[in-house]
Coordinates of C-alpha atoms in Angstrom, one line a residue:
M1 CA 8.1 31.8 12.0
G2 CA 9.9 30.0 14.7
K3 CA 12.9 27.7 14.6
R4 CA 14.6 26.7 11.2
V5 CA 14.4 23.3 10.2
A6 CA 16.2 21.7 7.3
I7 CA 14.4 18.8 5.6
V8 CA 16.5 16.3 3.4
G9 CA 14.4 15.1 0.5
A10 CA 11.0 15.8 -0.7
G11 CA 9.5 12.3 -1.1
V12 CA 6.5 11.5 1.0
S13 CA 8.4 11.7 4.1
G14 CA 9.9 15.0 3.1
L15 CA 6.4 16.5 2.2
A16 CA 4.9 15.0 5.6
S17 CA 8.0 16.7 7.5
I18 CA 7.4 20.3 5.9
R19 CA 3.6 20.3 6.6
C20 CA 4.1 19.0 10.2
C21 CA 6.7 21.9 10.9
L22 CA 4.2 24.5 9.3
E23 CA 1.7 23.0 11.8
E24 CA 4.1 23.6 14.7
G25 CA 5.1 27.0 13.7
L26 CA 8.6 26.3 12.6
E27 CA 10.3 27.5 9.5
P28 CA 11.0 24.3 7.0
T29 CA 13.5 24.5 4.2
C30 CA 13.6 21.4 2.3
F31 CA 16.5 20.4 0.0
E32 CA 15.7 18.2 -3.0
R33 CA 18.5 16.9 -5.4
S34 CA 16.2 16.3 -8.4
N35 CA 13.6 18.6 -9.9
D36 CA 10.5 17.2 -8.7
I37 CA 8.8 15.8 -5.7
G38 CA 7.8 12.2 -5.0
G39 CA 11.2 10.6 -4.1
L40 CA 10.8 6.7 -5.0
W41 CA 7.5 7.4 -6.6
K42 CA 9.0 9.5 -9.2
F43 CA 9.7 7.4 -12.1
L44 CA 12.7 8.1 -14.6
D45 CA 13.5 5.7 -17.3
Y46 CA 17.2 5.4 -15.9
A47 CA 18.7 5.1 -12.6
E48 CA 19.6 8.7 -11.3
E49 CA 22.6 8.8 -9.1
G50 CA 21.5 9.4 -5.3
R51 CA 18.1 8.9 -6.0
A52 CA 15.6 5.8 -5.5
S53 CA 14.9 4.2 -8.7
I54 CA 11.7 2.0 -9.5
Y55 CA 10.7 0.0 -12.7
Q56 CA 8.0 0.9 -15.1
S57 CA 5.4 -1.9 -14.0
V58 CA 5.5 -0.9 -10.2
F59 CA 2.3 -0.9 -8.4
T60 CA 1.5 -0.4 -4.8
N61 CA 1.2 -3.2 -2.4
S62 CA -0.9 -1.0 0.3
S63 CA -4.4 -0.2 -0.7
K64 CA -5.5 3.5 -1.3
E65 CA -7.5 3.9 2.1
M66 CA -4.4 2.6 4.1
M67 CA -1.7 4.6 2.5
C68 CA -3.1 8.0 2.2
F69 CA -2.0 11.2 4.1
P70 CA -4.8 11.1 7.2
D71 CA -6.5 14.2 6.3
F72 CA -6.3 13.6 2.4
P73 CA -8.2 10.7 1.1
Y74 CA -7.8 9.7 -2.5
P75 CA -10.6 10.4 -5.2
D76 CA -13.4 8.1 -4.9
D77 CA -12.5 6.7 -8.6
Y78 CA -8.8 5.9 -7.8
P79 CA -8.1 2.0 -8.1
N80 CA -7.5 0.5 -4.8
Y81 CA -3.8 -0.5 -5.8
M82 CA -2.2 2.2 -7.9
H83 CA 0.4 2.4 -10.6
H84 CA 3.3 4.7 -9.6
S85 CA 2.0 7.4 -11.9
K86 CA -1.3 7.4 -10.4
L87 CA 0.4 7.9 -6.8
Q88 CA 2.7 10.6 -8.1
E89 CA -0.6 12.5 -9.1
Y90 CA -1.9 12.1 -5.6
I91 CA 1.5 13.2 -4.1
K92 CA 1.5 16.3 -6.2
A93 CA -2.1 17.2 -5.5
F94 CA -1.4 16.9 -1.8
A95 CA 1.8 19.1 -2.1
Q96 CA -0.1 21.8 -4.0
K97 CA -3.3 21.6 -1.6
K98 CA -1.1 22.0 1.5
N99 CA 1.1 24.8 -0.3
L100 CA 4.3 23.1 0.3
L101 CA 6.1 23.6 -2.9
R102 CA 7.3 27.1 -2.0
Y103 CA 9.5 25.6 0.8
I104 CA 11.6 23.2 -1.4
Q105 CA 14.8 24.1 -3.1
F106 CA 15.0 21.8 -6.2
E107 CA 18.3 20.5 -7.7
T108 CA 20.1 21.1 -4.5
L109 CA 22.5 18.6 -3.0
V110 CA 23.1 18.5 0.5
S111 CA 26.6 17.7 0.9
S112 CA 27.2 18.0 4.7
I113 CA 25.5 18.3 7.9
K114 CA 27.6 19.0 11.0
K115 CA 26.9 20.1 14.5
C116 CA 27.7 23.8 15.0
P117 CA 30.5 24.7 17.6
S118 CA 28.0 25.8 20.1
F119 CA 25.7 22.6 19.5
L120 CA 25.8 21.6 23.5
V121 CA 24.0 24.9 24.2
T122 CA 22.1 25.5 21.0
G123 CA 21.6 22.2 19.2
Q124 CA 22.1 24.0 15.9
W125 CA 23.5 22.5 12.6
E126 CA 25.6 23.7 9.8
V127 CA 24.2 22.6 6.5
V128 CA 26.2 22.8 3.3
S129 CA 24.2 22.4 0.3
E130 CA 25.3 22.8 -3.4
K131 CA 23.2 24.1 -6.3
D132 CA 24.8 24.8 -9.8
G133 CA 28.4 24.2 -8.6
K134 CA 28.1 26.7 -6.0
Q135 CA 28.2 26.0 -2.1
E136 CA 26.2 27.6 0.5
S137 CA 26.6 27.0 4.4
T138 CA 23.3 27.7 6.6
I139 CA 22.6 27.5 10.2
F140 CA 19.5 25.4 11.2
D141 CA 18.0 24.7 14.6
A142 CA 16.8 21.2 13.5
I143 CA 17.5 18.5 10.9
M144 CA 14.8 16.1 9.5
I145 CA 16.4 13.2 7.2
C146 CA 13.9 12.0 4.7
S147 CA 16.2 10.8 2.1
G148 CA 14.9 7.0 2.4
H149 CA 16.4 3.7 2.3
H150 CA 16.2 2.5 -1.3
V151 CA 19.1 4.5 -2.8
Y152 CA 22.3 2.7 -2.2
P153 CA 22.3 -0.8 -3.7
N154 CA 23.4 -3.9 -2.0
L155 CA 25.3 -5.8 -4.5
P156 CA 26.9 -8.8 -2.6
T157 CA 29.5 -10.0 -5.4
D158 CA 31.7 -11.2 -2.8
S159 CA 29.2 -13.6 -1.6
F160 CA 29.2 -15.7 -4.9
P161 CA 32.2 -17.4 -5.8
G162 CA 33.1 -17.5 -9.4
L163 CA 30.9 -14.4 -10.4
H164 CA 34.1 -12.6 -11.7
Q165 CA 34.4 -15.2 -14.4
F166 CA 30.9 -15.2 -15.5
Q167 CA 30.7 -14.0 -19.1
G168 CA 27.0 -12.7 -19.2
H169 CA 25.5 -9.5 -18.1
Y170 CA 24.5 -8.8 -14.4
L171 CA 23.0 -6.0 -12.7
H172 CA 21.1 -4.6 -9.4
S173 CA 17.4 -4.5 -9.7
R174 CA 17.7 -0.8 -9.2
D175 CA 18.8 -0.6 -12.8
Y176 CA 16.0 -2.6 -14.2
K177 CA 13.3 -0.6 -15.9
D178 CA 11.5 -2.8 -18.4
P179 CA 11.6 -6.4 -19.8
D180 CA 12.2 -5.7 -23.3
A181 CA 16.1 -6.1 -23.3
F182 CA 15.6 -9.8 -21.9
K183 CA 13.5 -11.2 -24.5
G184 CA 14.3 -14.6 -25.5
K185 CA 16.8 -14.7 -22.7
R186 CA 17.8 -17.0 -19.9
V187 CA 17.7 -15.1 -16.5
L188 CA 18.5 -15.7 -13.2
V189 CA 17.0 -13.5 -10.3
I190 CA 18.7 -13.5 -7.0
G191 CA 16.5 -12.7 -4.2
L192 CA 12.9 -13.1 -3.2
G193 CA 11.4 -9.9 -2.5
N194 CA 9.0 -7.9 -3.9
S195 CA 11.1 -6.6 -6.5
G196 CA 12.5 -9.8 -7.3
S197 CA 9.3 -11.5 -7.6
D198 CA 7.7 -8.5 -9.8
I199 CA 10.8 -8.6 -12.2
A200 CA 10.7 -12.4 -12.5
V201 CA 7.0 -12.6 -13.2
E202 CA 7.4 -9.8 -15.7
L203 CA 10.3 -11.4 -17.4
S204 CA 8.5 -14.7 -17.6
R205 CA 6.3 -13.4 -20.4
L206 CA 9.3 -12.5 -22.6
A207 CA 12.2 -14.4 -21.5
T208 CA 12.9 -18.2 -22.6
Q209 CA 13.4 -19.2 -18.8
V210 CA 13.5 -17.4 -15.5
V211 CA 15.0 -18.8 -12.2
I212 CA 14.5 -17.3 -8.8
S213 CA 17.3 -18.2 -6.1
T214 CA 16.5 -17.6 -2.7
R215 CA 18.3 -18.2 0.5
S216 CA 15.5 -18.4 3.1
G217 CA 12.1 -18.7 1.2
S218 CA 9.2 -16.2 1.7
W219 CA 5.4 -16.0 2.3
V220 CA 3.8 -15.0 -0.8
M221 CA 0.6 -13.1 -0.3
S222 CA -2.2 -11.9 -3.0
R223 CA -3.3 -8.4 -2.8
V224 CA -6.8 -9.8 -2.9
W225 CA -7.9 -11.3 0.4
D226 CA -11.0 -12.6 1.9
N227 CA -13.9 -12.1 -0.1
G228 CA -12.2 -10.1 -2.8
Y229 CA -11.2 -7.1 -0.3
P230 CA -7.8 -5.6 -0.3
W231 CA -5.5 -7.5 2.0
D232 CA -4.6 -4.7 4.5
M233 CA -8.2 -3.7 5.0
V234 CA -8.9 -7.1 6.3
Y235 CA -5.6 -7.8 8.0
V236 CA -4.4 -4.5 9.6
T237 CA -7.2 -4.1 12.2
R238 CA -6.9 -3.4 16.1
F239 CA -8.7 -6.6 16.9
A240 CA -6.6 -8.8 14.9
S241 CA -3.5 -7.0 16.3
F242 CA -5.0 -7.8 19.9
L243 CA -5.4 -11.4 19.2
R244 CA -1.8 -11.8 17.8
N245 CA -0.3 -10.2 20.8
A246 CA -2.6 -11.8 23.3
L247 CA -2.7 -15.2 22.3
P248 CA -0.1 -17.8 23.4
S249 CA 2.7 -17.7 20.9
F250 CA 2.2 -21.3 19.8
V251 CA -1.3 -20.7 19.0
S252 CA -0.6 -17.2 17.2
D253 CA 2.1 -18.8 15.2
W254 CA -0.1 -21.7 14.2
L255 CA -2.9 -19.3 12.9
Y256 CA -0.4 -17.1 11.2
V257 CA 1.2 -20.1 9.3
K258 CA -2.3 -21.5 8.4
K259 CA -3.3 -18.2 7.1
M260 CA -0.2 -17.8 5.0
N261 CA -0.9 -21.2 3.5
T262 CA -4.5 -20.6 2.8
W263 CA -3.9 -19.4 -0.9
F264 CA -1.6 -22.1 -1.7
K265 CA 0.8 -24.7 -0.1
H266 CA 4.2 -23.0 0.0
E267 CA 6.1 -26.3 0.3
N268 CA 4.7 -27.5 -3.1
F269 CA 6.3 -24.5 -4.8
G270 CA 9.7 -24.4 -3.2
L271 CA 8.6 -21.1 -1.4
M272 CA 8.3 -22.1 2.2
P273 CA 10.4 -19.9 4.7
L274 CA 12.9 -21.4 6.8
N275 CA 11.2 -20.1 9.6
G276 CA 7.5 -19.6 8.9
S277 CA 6.3 -18.2 12.1
L278 CA 8.5 -15.2 11.6
R279 CA 6.5 -11.9 10.9
K280 CA 9.1 -11.2 8.1
E281 CA 7.4 -8.9 5.4
P282 CA 5.6 -11.5 2.9
V283 CA 6.2 -11.0 -0.7
F284 CA 3.0 -9.5 -2.5
N285 CA 2.6 -11.0 -5.8
D286 CA -0.7 -12.2 -7.5
E287 CA 1.0 -14.0 -10.4
L288 CA 4.0 -16.0 -9.1
P289 CA 2.3 -19.1 -8.2
S290 CA 0.3 -19.1 -11.4
R291 CA 3.9 -18.6 -13.4
I292 CA 5.5 -21.4 -11.2
L293 CA 2.6 -23.7 -12.2
C294 CA 3.1 -22.8 -15.9
G295 CA 6.8 -23.6 -15.9
T296 CA 8.0 -20.1 -16.8
V297 CA 9.4 -19.3 -13.3
S298 CA 11.3 -21.6 -11.0
I299 CA 12.5 -21.7 -7.4
K300 CA 15.8 -22.7 -6.4
P301 CA 17.9 -22.5 -3.4
N302 CA 21.0 -20.3 -2.8
V303 CA 23.7 -20.0 -5.3
K304 CA 26.9 -22.0 -4.5
E305 CA 29.0 -20.7 -7.2
F306 CA 29.1 -19.5 -10.8
T307 CA 30.9 -20.8 -13.7
E308 CA 31.4 -18.9 -17.0
T309 CA 27.8 -19.6 -18.1
S310 CA 26.2 -21.3 -15.3
A311 CA 24.9 -21.2 -11.7
V312 CA 25.7 -24.1 -9.4
F313 CA 22.9 -24.2 -6.6
E314 CA 23.3 -25.4 -3.0
D315 CA 21.3 -28.6 -3.8
G316 CA 23.7 -29.5 -6.7
T317 CA 21.4 -28.6 -9.5
V318 CA 22.5 -26.3 -12.4
F319 CA 21.0 -23.6 -14.5
E320 CA 23.0 -23.4 -17.5
A321 CA 23.5 -20.9 -20.4
I322 CA 22.7 -17.8 -18.5
D323 CA 22.4 -14.8 -20.1
S324 CA 21.7 -12.3 -17.4
I325 CA 21.7 -12.2 -13.7
I326 CA 19.5 -9.6 -11.7
F327 CA 20.4 -9.1 -8.2
A328 CA 17.3 -8.3 -6.2
T329 CA 19.4 -8.1 -3.1
G330 CA 17.9 -4.9 -1.4
Y331 CA 19.8 -1.7 -0.4
D332 CA 22.1 -0.6 2.2
Y333 CA 21.5 2.5 4.5
A334 CA 23.7 5.6 3.9
Y335 CA 23.7 9.1 4.9
P336 CA 26.8 10.4 3.1
F337 CA 26.3 13.9 4.2
L338 CA 26.1 12.9 7.9
D339 CA 28.7 11.5 10.4
D340 CA 28.1 7.8 10.6
S341 CA 28.2 7.7 14.5
I342 CA 25.3 9.7 14.7
I343 CA 22.8 7.2 13.4
K344 CA 24.9 4.0 14.1
S345 CA 26.0 4.9 17.7
R346 CA 26.3 1.4 19.0
N347 CA 28.2 -1.6 17.4
N348 CA 27.8 0.0 14.1
E349 CA 24.1 -0.7 14.0
V350 CA 21.3 1.8 13.4
T351 CA 20.4 2.8 17.0
L352 CA 17.3 5.2 16.9
F353 CA 14.5 5.7 19.8
K354 CA 11.4 4.7 18.1
G355 CA 13.2 4.7 14.9
I356 CA 13.6 8.4 14.7
F357 CA 15.8 9.9 17.2
P358 CA 19.5 9.3 18.1
P359 CA 19.3 8.6 21.7
L360 CA 22.9 9.6 22.5
M361 CA 22.5 13.2 21.3
E362 CA 22.9 15.9 23.6
K363 CA 20.1 18.1 22.2
P364 CA 17.2 16.2 20.6
T365 CA 17.4 18.3 17.2
L366 CA 17.7 15.6 14.7
A367 CA 15.1 13.2 13.4
V368 CA 15.1 10.4 10.7
I369 CA 11.6 10.2 8.9
G370 CA 10.6 7.0 7.0
L371 CA 13.3 4.6 8.0
V372 CA 11.1 2.0 10.2
Q373 CA 9.5 -0.7 8.0
S374 CA 6.2 -2.4 8.9
L375 CA 3.2 -4.2 7.0
G376 CA 1.7 -0.6 7.3
A377 CA 2.1 1.9 4.6
A378 CA 5.0 4.5 4.5
I379 CA 2.7 7.5 4.2
P380 CA 0.6 7.5 7.6
T381 CA 3.8 6.4 9.3
A382 CA 6.0 9.3 8.2
D383 CA 3.1 11.7 8.8
L384 CA 2.9 10.4 12.4
Q385 CA 6.7 10.3 12.8
A386 CA 7.0 13.9 11.5
R387 CA 4.2 15.0 13.7
W388 CA 6.1 13.9 16.8
A389 CA 9.7 15.2 15.8
A390 CA 8.2 18.7 15.0
K391 CA 6.7 18.9 18.3
V392 CA 9.9 17.8 19.9
F393 CA 11.4 20.4 17.9
A394 CA 9.0 23.0 19.1
N395 CA 9.6 21.9 22.6
S396 CA 5.7 20.9 23.0
C397 CA 6.9 17.4 23.6
T398 CA 10.0 16.3 25.4
L399 CA 11.9 12.8 25.0
P400 CA 12.7 10.3 27.8
T401 CA 16.3 10.2 29.5
T402 CA 19.1 8.6 27.3
N403 CA 19.0 5.6 29.5
E404 CA 15.4 5.1 29.1
M405 CA 15.5 5.5 25.5
M406 CA 18.4 3.0 25.3
D407 CA 16.4 0.6 27.5
D408 CA 13.4 0.9 25.2
I409 CA 15.7 0.2 22.1
D410 CA 17.3 -2.9 23.8
E411 CA 13.5 -4.2 24.7
K412 CA 12.3 -3.4 21.2
M413 CA 15.3 -5.3 19.7
G414 CA 14.6 -8.3 21.5
K415 CA 10.9 -8.3 20.4
K416 CA 12.0 -7.7 16.8
L417 CA 14.4 -10.7 16.9
K418 CA 11.4 -13.0 18.2
W419 CA 8.9 -11.7 15.7
F420 CA 10.8 -10.7 12.7
G421 CA 14.3 -12.7 12.9
Q422 CA 17.9 -11.4 12.3
S423 CA 17.6 -8.7 9.7
Q424 CA 18.9 -5.3 8.8
T425 CA 15.9 -3.4 8.7
L426 CA 13.9 -1.7 11.5
Q427 CA 11.0 -3.9 11.3
T428 CA 8.0 -3.5 13.8
D429 CA 4.3 -4.2 14.4
Y430 CA 2.4 -1.4 12.4
I431 CA -0.5 -0.8 14.9
T432 CA 1.5 -1.1 18.0
Y433 CA 4.1 1.4 16.5
M434 CA 1.6 3.9 15.6
D435 CA -0.1 3.8 18.8
E436 CA 3.1 4.4 20.6
L437 CA 3.8 7.4 18.6
G438 CA 0.4 8.7 18.8
S439 CA 0.4 8.5 22.6
F440 CA 3.4 10.7 22.7
I441 CA 1.3 13.6 20.9
G442 CA -2.1 12.8 22.3
A443 CA -3.3 11.5 18.8
K444 CA -3.9 7.6 19.9
P445 CA -7.7 6.9 19.4
N446 CA -9.3 6.3 23.0
I447 CA -11.2 3.3 22.1
P448 CA -13.3 2.9 25.5
W449 CA -14.5 6.5 25.2
L450 CA -15.5 5.9 21.5
F451 CA -17.4 3.0 22.5
L452 CA -19.3 5.2 25.1
T453 CA -19.9 8.1 22.9
D454 CA -19.8 7.0 19.4
P455 CA -20.5 3.1 19.2
Q456 CA -20.9 3.0 15.4
L457 CA -17.5 4.7 15.2
A458 CA -15.8 2.7 17.7
L459 CA -16.8 -0.7 16.0
E460 CA -15.3 0.6 12.7
V461 CA -12.2 1.9 14.4
Y462 CA -11.6 -1.5 16.5
F463 CA -12.9 -4.2 14.2
G464 CA -12.5 -2.5 10.8
P465 CA -9.3 -1.4 9.0
C466 CA -6.8 0.6 11.0
S467 CA -6.8 3.5 8.3
P468 CA -4.6 6.7 8.8
Y469 CA -7.5 8.7 9.4
Q470 CA -7.9 7.2 13.0
F471 CA -4.7 9.1 13.8
R472 CA -6.3 12.5 13.1
L473 CA -9.4 11.6 14.8
M474 CA -8.8 13.3 18.0
G475 CA -6.1 15.1 19.8
P476 CA -3.7 18.1 18.4
G477 CA -4.0 18.1 14.8
K478 CA -7.1 16.3 14.5
W479 CA -9.0 16.5 11.3
D480 CA -12.7 17.3 11.4
G481 CA -13.4 15.1 8.4
A482 CA -11.6 12.1 10.0
R483 CA -14.9 10.6 11.2
N484 CA -16.7 10.6 8.2
A485 CA -13.8 9.4 6.1
I486 CA -13.7 6.2 8.3
L487 CA -17.4 5.4 8.2
T488 CA -17.3 6.0 4.4
Q489 CA -13.7 4.0 3.6
W490 CA -15.6 0.9 2.3
D491 CA -17.5 3.0 -0.1
R492 CA -14.4 4.4 -1.7
T493 CA -13.0 1.0 -1.5
V494 CA -15.7 -0.7 -3.6
K495 CA -16.5 2.2 -5.8
P496 CA -13.8 1.8 -8.4
T497 CA -14.6 -2.1 -8.9
R498 CA -18.2 -1.6 -9.1
M499 CA -18.2 -0.3 -12.8
R500 CA -21.2 -2.6 -13.5
A501 CA -23.5 -2.6 -10.5
V502 CA -25.2 -5.7 -9.9
G503 CA -27.1 -5.7 -6.4
K504 CA -26.0 -4.0 -3.2
A505 CA -22.6 -3.3 -2.6
Q506 CA -21.0 -5.8 0.1
R507 CA -18.8 -4.8 3.1
P508 CA -17.4 -7.1 5.6
Q509 CA -19.5 -8.1 8.8
H510 CA -17.3 -7.3 11.8
F511 CA -19.3 -9.6 14.1
Y512 CA -19.3 -12.4 11.6
N513 CA -15.6 -12.3 11.4
L514 CA -15.1 -11.9 15.3
L515 CA -17.0 -15.2 15.8
R516 CA -15.1 -17.0 13.2
I517 CA -11.8 -15.8 14.5
L518 CA -12.9 -16.7 18.0
S519 CA -14.3 -20.3 17.0
F520 CA -10.7 -21.7 17.1
P521 CA -9.6 -20.6 20.6
V522 CA -13.3 -21.8 22.0
L523 CA -12.7 -25.1 20.4
L524 CA -9.4 -25.6 21.8
L525 CA -10.7 -24.7 25.4
A526 CA -13.7 -27.1 24.7
V527 CA -11.3 -29.7 24.1
W528 CA -9.1 -29.0 26.8
L529 CA -12.0 -29.0 29.4
T530 CA -13.0 -32.2 27.9
F531 CA -10.0 -34.1 28.7
Y532 CA -8.7 -32.4 31.8

């Protein structure tokens, strides 16, 4: 074995990191504070300190073909959107298939990671771990932080005057598990993210009244998109990404807002974002508009202040006799085992090259895996991040200079503000980001070459879903089954829904969709030529 690599966390990012280290001949040791793998997707009926926490009713927002490990498709009969228990089954199957469990030290807490005195020469780290009350110090050649960013709740109690005098009960969504305790209650949910919307919809069946307070609104999308296909298999395509980046911004913004408003008019539901053209992550909820129409959920603006029993909103309206408040206000980044200045190396902001490498490090021996957020799924993103990081550790890839990395970070920050607005998360465009990572390791699909050598595959790669298999199609780490997986991905998508076969299974027609998408720019051009 080669260099020793410490991996913190055995969720999907940690498992991807173990596997990628093994592919590069490195020696991984993964530290997991709980007694099982899965991280976020390992459900417990209580919130465990230092671990991510989900509620019982959580389903995935990405479909199975778009969120698999790139060389390990889900079984054909798995539903397109999975309950957390189903995803945990898959994660365990992957770990067993790749023989990863032997590299994990369970019930072991990492309490400290520090540079060794010889770091400028060796790039090594001292890792202090704790198990059964006993501490152990070990030297590692590299570190991969895979502990996620859904652990430390953001509870902004100081932002709400009068909350200290509120006589009811309040909690963070991290501590919410099921709706039983809220039967017959009047509940205020603060925050219109995925968790806040899920919880509000679930509570609306048992609670007397549910109100969601939102500061800025949000687009709400259904998981079911055009012609009943999963949203991401229709929306996350290379051709659609090309159009979004190539069209003039006013055209791209108009098309985006029009598409987001296709399902229902957000203005009529009080959900319209303050800046609708920003590509902030939308809320995925198939039932929220229906619950609003039924009157069991209401949307209100930001809370101005609390009284002993009520919430006064910024528009002057009041929600009275509140029993419970649930803060679905997200999470803060925190790595308590690591010096803050390593990750937040400038202006106390997370400063990482491609969301992975601290650019000011003297030696590139630390990587953060799974911190970047996009409309793409976490599993394939973490897999590609870990592949690149492992190659850097193994000296088969080199990073740019510090100045080049800082310039790239500044450039990406400007684009982030333009596309996603001001936010604490490291948001990025999924396909652009994945192609950047793929190009570093020679795994980015060569589309022109595919059109010349394999037109059938090229059409599916370019016009079809940008599925994870594309990044194990060629180059180092290629998977021999990738081509077949891409060509059969629609079969696996349709199979679990065709329990009663009536007629031939349908799949999207790429050229029809191409003509439909191009019709608007062609119409604009025709109008322009007519009048000018």
